Amino acid sequence: MLIRATAIVCAVRAHGEHGAIARLLTPEDGLQPGYVRGGHSRAMRPVLLPGNLVSAEFRARSEEQLAGLTVELVHSRAGLFAEPLPAAAIEWVTALTAVTLPEGQPYPRLYAALDGVLGAVEAAPSARGWAGALLRYELLLLSELGFGLDLTSCAASGATEDLAWVSPKSGQAVSRAAGAPYADKLLPLPRFLIDGGEADWPHIREALRLTGFFLNRDLLAGPRGSVLDARERLTARIRRLAEG
């Protein structure tokens, strides 16, 4: 087995005294694990940093064997880890990718979207510039794994206008008129998730609650739920920023 690709580092853990096992997202071969000799060394740690773009080569005698992995840095995002909010965003979105995607299955849309989120975090002057991209990535990941939300029409009436809530049971949008009697049982649907563009802080917090509910219920139950600590750190920092 031989795979050469430009890939996004999603997760790394030490293995042995100096090695590391890295999980990288590739455009055509999906999430791929590999053993990096010396990957836990001082020289390699800045390369194998979540969010970095690397040139990767995976080699194994069979598909069942853990591949040996060599990497060269293409683009570093190490500087963003000096800033708490961008660091929390990168930590969360890469950890979510690493823990939920099955290995070896191609997800080209997710690769492009993740690369876009990381680029937005790097380029935007404030979190309002990249929060929407991150939240849409969460929605896309749910959809790609078979748990997509339907935000196109009302579950009760079929209406496509004035969609204001999402049913926590069906994951489908509900119009303001149809949902008014049950508002306390529905999840608010921020319009920017449908219309695009930037959002204000209250709507970003509503969107975090919305996507978080379905991620927690459908993808992160059980041992996978340990990555929710990273999401809580992100939401706590956004909450403080919104309140300050």
CSV table of C-alpha atoms in Angstrom, one decimal:
chain,number,residue,atom,x,y,z
A,1,MET,CA,0.0,0.0,0.0
A,2,LEU,CA,1.4,3.4,-1.1
A,3,ILE,CA,-0.4,6.7,-0.7
A,4,ARG,CA,1.2,10.1,-1.5
A,5,ALA,CA,-0.9,13.1,-0.7
A,6,THR,CA,-1.1,16.6,0.6
A,7,ALA,CA,-2.9,16.1,3.9
A,8,ILE,CA,-4.2,17.9,7.0
A,9,VAL,CA,-2.9,16.7,10.4
A,10,CYS,CA,-5.9,15.9,12.6
A,11,ALA,CA,-4.5,14.0,15.6
A,12,VAL,CA,-1.2,12.8,16.9
A,13,ARG,CA,-0.3,10.6,19.9
A,14,ALA,CA,3.0,9.5,21.2
A,15,HIS,CA,4.0,5.8,20.5
A,16,GLY,CA,7.0,4.4,22.2
A,17,GLU,CA,9.9,6.6,23.3
A,18,HIS,CA,10.3,8.7,20.2
A,19,GLY,CA,7.6,7.7,17.7
A,20,ALA,CA,4.1,8.9,17.1
A,21,ILE,CA,0.9,7.7,15.4
A,22,ALA,CA,-0.7,10.5,13.3
A,23,ARG,CA,-4.1,10.6,11.7
A,24,LEU,CA,-4.2,12.7,8.6
A,25,LEU,CA,-7.1,13.7,6.3
A,26,THR,CA,-6.3,13.2,2.7
A,27,PRO,CA,-8.3,14.5,-0.3
A,28,GLU,CA,-8.9,11.1,-2.0
A,29,ASP,CA,-8.1,8.4,0.6
A,30,GLY,CA,-9.9,9.9,3.6
A,31,LEU,CA,-8.6,9.6,7.1
A,32,GLN,CA,-5.3,7.7,7.2
A,33,PRO,CA,-3.3,6.6,10.2
A,34,GLY,CA,0.5,6.1,10.1
A,35,TYR,CA,3.5,5.6,12.3
A,36,VAL,CA,6.1,8.4,12.2
A,37,ARG,CA,9.5,7.3,13.3
A,38,GLY,CA,10.9,10.1,15.5
A,39,GLY,CA,7.4,11.7,15.4
A,40,HIS,CA,7.6,12.7,19.1
A,41,SER,CA,11.0,14.3,18.7
A,42,ARG,CA,11.6,18.0,19.2
A,43,ALA,CA,12.2,18.5,15.5
A,44,MET,CA,8.9,16.8,14.4
A,45,ARG,CA,6.5,18.1,17.0
A,46,PRO,CA,6.0,21.5,15.2
A,47,VAL,CA,5.4,19.6,11.9
A,48,LEU,CA,2.9,17.1,13.3
A,49,LEU,CA,0.7,19.8,14.8
A,50,PRO,CA,-3.1,19.6,14.2
A,51,GLY,CA,-4.2,21.9,11.5
A,52,ASN,CA,-0.9,21.8,9.6
A,53,LEU,CA,-0.7,21.0,6.0
A,54,VAL,CA,1.9,18.3,5.1
A,55,SER,CA,3.1,16.3,2.2
A,56,ALA,CA,2.6,12.7,3.4
A,57,GLU,CA,3.7,9.3,2.2
A,58,PHE,CA,2.1,6.2,3.7
A,59,ARG,CA,3.8,2.8,3.0
A,60,ALA,CA,2.6,-0.6,4.2
A,61,ARG,CA,2.9,-4.2,3.0
A,62,SER,CA,-0.8,-4.7,3.3
A,63,GLU,CA,-3.9,-2.6,4.0
A,64,GLU,CA,-4.3,-4.3,7.4
A,65,GLN,CA,-0.9,-3.2,8.6
A,66,LEU,CA,-0.3,0.3,10.2
A,67,ALA,CA,1.5,2.2,7.5
A,68,GLY,CA,4.9,3.9,8.0
A,69,LEU,CA,4.4,7.6,7.5
A,70,THR,CA,6.9,10.3,6.4
A,71,VAL,CA,5.9,13.9,6.3
A,72,GLU,CA,7.2,17.2,5.2
A,73,LEU,CA,5.7,20.5,6.2
A,74,VAL,CA,3.8,22.4,3.5
A,75,HIS,CA,2.1,25.0,5.6
A,76,SER,CA,2.3,25.6,9.3
A,77,ARG,CA,-0.4,27.1,11.5
A,78,ALA,CA,1.7,26.8,14.7
A,79,GLY,CA,1.5,30.5,15.2
A,80,LEU,CA,-2.2,30.3,15.8
A,81,PHE,CA,-1.7,28.2,18.9
A,82,ALA,CA,-0.4,31.3,20.7
A,83,GLU,CA,-4.0,32.7,20.5
A,84,PRO,CA,-6.5,30.9,22.7
A,85,LEU,CA,-9.6,31.2,20.5
A,86,PRO,CA,-8.0,30.1,17.2
A,87,ALA,CA,-6.2,27.4,19.0
A,88,ALA,CA,-9.4,26.1,20.5
A,89,ALA,CA,-11.1,26.2,17.1
A,90,ILE,CA,-8.3,24.2,15.5
A,91,GLU,CA,-8.1,21.7,18.4
A,92,TRP,CA,-11.9,21.1,18.2
A,93,VAL,CA,-12.4,20.8,14.4
A,94,THR,CA,-9.4,18.5,13.9
A,95,ALA,CA,-10.2,16.3,16.9
A,96,LEU,CA,-13.9,16.0,15.7
A,97,THR,CA,-12.6,14.9,12.3
A,98,ALA,CA,-10.2,12.4,13.7
A,99,VAL,CA,-12.6,10.7,16.0
A,100,THR,CA,-15.7,10.5,13.8
A,101,LEU,CA,-14.5,9.6,10.3
A,102,PRO,CA,-14.0,6.0,9.4
A,103,GLU,CA,-10.5,5.3,8.1
A,104,GLY,CA,-9.8,4.9,4.4
A,105,GLN,CA,-13.1,6.2,3.0
A,106,PRO,CA,-12.8,9.3,0.8
A,107,TYR,CA,-14.6,12.5,1.9
A,108,PRO,CA,-13.4,15.1,-0.6
A,109,ARG,CA,-16.1,17.6,0.4
A,110,LEU,CA,-15.0,17.4,4.0
A,111,TYR,CA,-11.3,17.7,3.1
A,112,ALA,CA,-12.1,20.9,1.1
A,113,ALA,CA,-14.4,22.2,3.9
A,114,LEU,CA,-11.8,21.5,6.7
A,115,ASP,CA,-9.1,23.2,4.7
A,116,GLY,CA,-11.5,26.2,4.2
A,117,VAL,CA,-12.2,26.4,7.9
A,118,LEU,CA,-8.6,26.3,8.9
A,119,GLY,CA,-7.8,29.0,6.3
A,120,ALA,CA,-10.6,31.2,7.6
A,121,VAL,CA,-9.4,30.8,11.2
A,122,GLU,CA,-6.0,31.9,9.9
A,123,ALA,CA,-7.2,34.8,7.8
A,124,ALA,CA,-10.1,36.3,9.7
A,125,PRO,CA,-9.4,39.2,12.1
A,126,SER,CA,-12.0,37.9,14.6
A,127,ALA,CA,-14.0,34.8,15.4
A,128,ARG,CA,-17.1,36.2,13.8
A,129,GLY,CA,-15.2,35.8,10.5
A,130,TRP,CA,-14.7,32.1,10.8
A,131,ALA,CA,-17.4,30.8,13.3
A,132,GLY,CA,-19.9,30.4,10.4
A,133,ALA,CA,-17.5,28.2,8.4
A,134,LEU,CA,-16.8,26.0,11.4
A,135,LEU,CA,-20.5,25.6,12.2
A,136,ARG,CA,-21.2,24.7,8.6
A,137,TYR,CA,-18.4,22.2,8.7
A,138,GLU,CA,-20.1,20.5,11.6
A,139,LEU,CA,-23.4,20.4,9.6
A,140,LEU,CA,-21.6,19.0,6.6
A,141,LEU,CA,-19.9,16.3,8.7
A,142,LEU,CA,-23.2,15.2,10.1
A,143,SER,CA,-24.6,15.1,6.6
A,144,GLU,CA,-21.7,13.1,5.2
A,145,LEU,CA,-22.0,10.5,7.9
A,146,GLY,CA,-25.7,10.0,7.4
A,147,PHE,CA,-27.1,12.3,10.1
A,148,GLY,CA,-27.8,15.4,8.1
A,149,LEU,CA,-30.3,18.1,9.1
A,150,ASP,CA,-33.0,19.2,6.7
A,151,LEU,CA,-33.1,23.0,6.8
A,152,THR,CA,-34.9,23.4,3.5
A,153,SER,CA,-38.6,23.1,4.5
A,154,CYS,CA,-40.9,23.0,7.5
A,155,ALA,CA,-41.5,19.5,9.0
A,156,ALA,CA,-45.1,20.4,9.8
A,157,SER,CA,-46.3,22.5,6.9
A,158,GLY,CA,-43.8,22.1,4.1
A,159,ALA,CA,-43.2,25.8,4.0
A,160,THR,CA,-39.8,27.1,2.9
A,161,GLU,CA,-40.1,30.6,4.3
A,162,ASP,CA,-39.6,32.0,7.8
A,163,LEU,CA,-37.9,28.8,9.1
A,164,ALA,CA,-37.1,29.5,12.8
A,165,TRP,CA,-36.5,26.3,14.6
A,166,VAL,CA,-35.3,22.7,14.2
A,167,SER,CA,-37.0,19.7,15.6
A,168,PRO,CA,-34.7,17.8,18.0
A,169,LYS,CA,-36.4,14.6,17.1
A,170,SER,CA,-36.4,14.7,13.3
A,171,GLY,CA,-33.6,17.2,12.6
A,172,GLN,CA,-35.9,19.1,10.2
A,173,ALA,CA,-36.6,22.8,10.2
A,174,VAL,CA,-39.9,24.2,11.5
A,175,SER,CA,-41.5,27.5,10.5
A,176,ARG,CA,-42.1,30.2,13.0
A,177,ALA,CA,-45.9,29.9,12.6
A,178,ALA,CA,-46.0,26.1,12.9
A,179,GLY,CA,-43.5,25.9,15.7
A,180,ALA,CA,-44.8,28.8,17.9
A,181,PRO,CA,-46.9,26.6,20.2
A,182,TYR,CA,-43.9,24.2,20.8
A,183,ALA,CA,-41.1,26.8,20.9
A,184,ASP,CA,-39.8,25.6,24.3
A,185,LYS,CA,-39.3,22.1,22.8
A,186,LEU,CA,-37.5,23.2,19.6
A,187,LEU,CA,-34.0,24.3,18.9
A,188,PRO,CA,-33.5,27.9,17.5
A,189,LEU,CA,-32.4,28.0,13.8
A,190,PRO,CA,-30.1,31.0,13.2
A,191,ARG,CA,-30.8,32.3,9.7
A,192,PHE,CA,-27.1,32.6,8.8
A,193,LEU,CA,-26.9,28.8,8.6
A,194,ILE,CA,-29.2,29.0,5.6
A,195,ASP,CA,-28.4,32.4,4.1
A,196,GLY,CA,-24.6,32.4,4.7
A,197,GLY,CA,-22.5,35.4,5.7
A,198,GLU,CA,-21.3,36.4,9.1
A,199,ALA,CA,-23.5,36.3,12.2
A,200,ASP,CA,-23.7,38.2,15.5
A,201,TRP,CA,-22.6,36.5,18.8
A,202,PRO,CA,-26.1,35.5,20.0
A,203,HIS,CA,-26.8,33.7,16.7
A,204,ILE,CA,-23.4,32.0,16.8
A,205,ARG,CA,-24.2,30.7,20.3
A,206,GLU,CA,-27.6,29.4,19.1
A,207,ALA,CA,-25.9,27.7,16.2
A,208,LEU,CA,-23.3,26.1,18.5
A,209,ARG,CA,-26.2,24.8,20.7
A,210,LEU,CA,-28.0,23.4,17.6
A,211,THR,CA,-25.1,21.6,16.0
A,212,GLY,CA,-23.8,20.5,19.4
A,213,PHE,CA,-27.1,18.7,20.2
A,214,PHE,CA,-26.9,16.5,17.1
A,215,LEU,CA,-23.2,15.9,17.3
A,216,ASN,CA,-23.6,14.8,20.8
A,217,ARG,CA,-26.6,12.6,20.1
A,218,ASP,CA,-25.6,11.0,16.8
A,219,LEU,CA,-21.8,10.9,16.6
A,220,LEU,CA,-20.2,11.4,19.9
A,221,ALA,CA,-22.0,9.1,22.3
A,222,GLY,CA,-19.8,6.8,24.4
A,223,PRO,CA,-15.9,6.9,24.3
A,224,ARG,CA,-15.9,9.4,21.4
A,225,GLY,CA,-17.5,11.9,23.6
A,226,SER,CA,-14.2,12.7,25.2
A,227,VAL,CA,-13.5,15.1,22.4
A,228,LEU,CA,-16.5,17.2,23.6
A,229,ASP,CA,-14.1,18.7,26.2
A,230,ALA,CA,-12.4,20.5,23.3
A,231,ARG,CA,-15.7,21.9,22.1
A,232,GLU,CA,-16.6,23.1,25.5
A,233,ARG,CA,-13.3,25.0,25.7
A,234,LEU,CA,-14.2,26.6,22.4
A,235,THR,CA,-17.8,27.5,23.3
A,236,ALA,CA,-16.6,28.9,26.7
A,237,ARG,CA,-14.2,31.2,25.0
A,238,ILE,CA,-16.8,32.4,22.5
A,239,ARG,CA,-19.3,32.9,25.4
A,240,ARG,CA,-16.8,35.1,27.3
A,241,LEU,CA,-16.0,37.1,24.1
A,242,ALA,CA,-19.7,37.5,23.4
A,243,GLU,CA,-20.4,38.7,27.0
A,244,GLY,CA,-17.4,41.0,27.1
